[in-house]
CSV table of C-alpha atoms in Angstrom, one decimal:
chain,number,residue,atom,x,y,z
A,1,MET,CA,116.1,91.4,124.0
A,2,PRO,CA,118.2,89.5,121.5
A,3,SER,CA,121.2,87.6,122.8
A,4,ASP,CA,124.4,89.7,123.1
A,5,GLY,CA,126.0,88.4,119.9
A,6,LEU,CA,122.8,88.9,117.9
A,7,TYR,CA,122.2,92.2,119.6
A,8,ASP,CA,125.7,93.4,118.6
A,9,SER,CA,125.2,92.2,115.1
A,10,LEU,CA,121.8,93.9,114.7
A,11,CYS,CA,123.3,97.2,116.1
A,12,GLN,CA,126.2,97.1,113.6
A,13,THR,CA,123.9,96.4,110.7
A,14,ALA,CA,121.5,99.1,111.7
A,15,GLU,CA,124.3,101.6,112.1
A,16,ALA,CA,125.7,100.7,108.7
A,17,LEU,CA,122.3,101.1,107.1
A,18,SER,CA,121.3,104.3,108.9
A,19,GLY,CA,124.7,106.0,109.1
A,20,ARG,CA,123.8,106.8,112.7
A,21,ARG,CA,124.6,105.6,116.2
A,22,VAL,CA,122.1,103.0,117.5
A,23,ASP,CA,120.8,103.4,121.0
A,24,SER,CA,118.7,100.3,121.2
A,25,VAL,CA,117.3,97.4,119.2
A,26,VAL,CA,114.2,95.6,120.5
A,27,PRO,CA,112.3,92.7,118.8
A,28,ALA,CA,109.0,94.0,117.4
A,29,ALA,CA,107.5,91.3,115.4
A,30,SER,CA,108.2,88.0,113.7
A,31,GLY,CA,106.5,86.2,110.9
A,32,GLY,CA,107.1,83.0,109.1
A,33,ASN,CA,109.9,84.3,106.9
A,34,SER,CA,111.2,87.5,108.6
A,35,ARG,CA,111.9,89.3,111.9
A,36,ILE,CA,111.4,93.0,112.6
A,37,TYR,CA,113.3,95.0,115.2
A,38,ARG,CA,112.5,98.5,116.5
A,39,VAL,CA,115.8,100.5,116.2
A,40,ARG,CA,116.2,103.7,118.2
A,41,CYS,CA,118.7,106.3,116.9
A,42,GLY,CA,118.5,109.4,119.1
A,43,GLN,CA,114.9,110.6,118.8
A,44,GLN,CA,114.0,108.6,115.7
A,45,ASP,CA,112.9,105.0,115.4
A,46,PHE,CA,113.4,102.7,112.4
A,47,ALA,CA,112.2,99.2,111.6
A,48,LEU,CA,115.0,96.8,110.8
A,49,LYS,CA,113.6,93.8,108.9
A,50,CYS,CA,115.7,90.7,108.7
A,51,TYR,CA,115.2,87.9,106.1
A,52,PRO,CA,117.1,84.9,107.4
A,53,PRO,CA,119.0,83.0,104.7
A,54,ARG,CA,117.3,79.9,103.4
A,55,ASP,CA,119.2,77.0,101.9
A,56,HIS,CA,118.7,76.6,98.2
A,57,ASP,CA,116.7,79.9,97.9
A,58,PRO,CA,118.5,82.3,95.6
A,59,ARG,CA,115.8,85.0,95.8
A,60,GLU,CA,116.8,88.4,97.2
A,61,ARG,CA,113.7,89.0,99.3
A,62,ALA,CA,115.0,92.1,101.0
A,63,GLY,CA,116.1,93.6,97.7
A,64,THR,CA,112.8,92.8,96.1
A,65,GLU,CA,110.8,94.4,98.9
A,66,PHE,CA,113.1,97.5,98.9
A,67,LYS,CA,112.5,98.0,95.2
A,68,ALA,CA,108.7,97.5,95.6
A,69,LEU,CA,108.6,100.0,98.5
A,70,ARG,CA,110.6,102.6,96.6
A,71,PHE,CA,108.2,102.1,93.7
A,72,MET,CA,105.2,102.6,96.0
A,73,GLU,CA,106.9,105.7,97.6
A,74,ARG,CA,106.9,107.3,94.1
A,75,TYR,CA,103.5,106.2,92.8
A,76,CYS,CA,101.5,105.4,95.9
A,77,PRO,CA,102.8,107.9,98.4
A,78,GLY,CA,101.8,107.5,102.1
A,79,ARG,CA,100.5,104.0,101.5
A,80,ALA,CA,103.6,102.0,102.7
A,81,PRO,CA,106.6,102.6,104.9
A,82,LEU,CA,109.6,104.4,103.4
A,83,ALA,CA,112.5,102.2,102.6
A,84,TYR,CA,115.8,103.8,103.5
A,85,ALA,CA,118.4,101.1,102.8
A,86,VAL,CA,119.0,97.4,102.1
A,87,ASP,CA,122.0,95.2,102.2
A,88,ALA,CA,123.0,91.9,100.5
A,89,SER,CA,122.8,89.9,103.7
A,90,GLY,CA,119.0,90.3,103.9
A,91,TYR,CA,118.4,93.4,106.1
A,92,LEU,CA,116.1,96.2,105.2
A,93,LEU,CA,115.9,99.5,107.1
A,94,LEU,CA,112.4,101.0,107.0
A,95,GLU,CA,110.4,103.9,108.4
A,96,TRP,CA,108.9,103.0,111.8
A,97,ILE,CA,105.1,103.4,111.7
A,98,GLU,CA,103.3,103.2,115.0
A,99,GLY,CA,100.3,100.9,114.9
A,100,SER,CA,98.5,97.9,116.2
A,101,ARG,CA,97.3,94.6,114.7
A,102,VAL,CA,93.8,94.6,113.2
A,103,VAL,CA,91.7,92.3,115.3
A,104,GLU,CA,88.3,93.1,113.8
A,105,VAL,CA,87.7,93.9,110.2
A,106,GLY,CA,85.0,96.5,109.6
A,107,PRO,CA,84.0,99.1,106.9
A,108,THR,CA,87.0,101.3,107.8
A,109,GLU,CA,89.5,98.5,107.2
A,110,VAL,CA,87.8,97.3,104.0
A,111,ASP,CA,87.8,100.9,102.6
A,112,ALA,CA,91.5,101.3,103.5
A,113,SER,CA,92.3,98.0,101.8
A,114,VAL,CA,90.3,98.9,98.6
A,115,ALA,CA,92.0,102.4,98.5
A,116,PHE,CA,95.5,100.7,98.8
A,117,LEU,CA,94.8,98.1,96.2
A,118,SER,CA,93.3,100.7,93.8
A,119,ALA,CA,96.4,102.9,94.2
A,120,LEU,CA,98.6,99.9,93.6
A,121,PHE,CA,96.6,98.8,90.6
A,122,ASN,CA,96.8,102.3,89.0
A,123,ALA,CA,100.6,102.4,89.7
A,124,SER,CA,101.0,99.0,87.9
A,125,ALA,CA,100.2,100.7,84.6
A,126,ARG,CA,103.4,102.8,84.9
A,127,PRO,CA,106.2,101.6,82.6
A,128,GLU,CA,108.5,101.1,85.6
A,129,ALA,CA,106.2,98.5,86.9
A,130,ARG,CA,107.4,96.1,84.1
A,131,ASP,CA,110.8,96.0,85.8
A,132,MET,CA,109.5,94.9,89.1
A,133,PRO,CA,110.5,91.4,90.2
A,134,LEU,CA,107.7,89.1,91.3
A,135,ALA,CA,107.0,88.7,95.0
A,136,SER,CA,107.9,85.4,96.7
A,137,GLU,CA,104.2,84.5,96.9
A,138,ALA,CA,103.1,86.2,93.7
A,139,CYS,CA,99.7,85.1,92.5
A,140,LEU,CA,99.1,86.0,88.9
């Protein structure tokens, strides 16, 4: 459980982004550049992704991800979580998708990856794709 001050801040942010009363916020995952919390609002769960500020880094990472997820929602439906809201302080409210980490890669995982990349490649031909900002670790 996050510390009381952090917990209160996360609840306030989640309520502002969802427009709903938050029942709980629980850490779900953390990576090298973000944290994810599972937010419970009544019977619905959300993912609250937090990009901490970095000194001398002007990129809007949450905004870029929000725009990319909205693009995928339109042109690659069902292949990424729905993005509900974003704010300027680096928080992103997402659809919660139940799952587990992949520990062994087999034919099913490879086929799913190929299908995702194929859908994304096909979507990249859309005129709207030209307006997409580059990802932080873009590899052209």
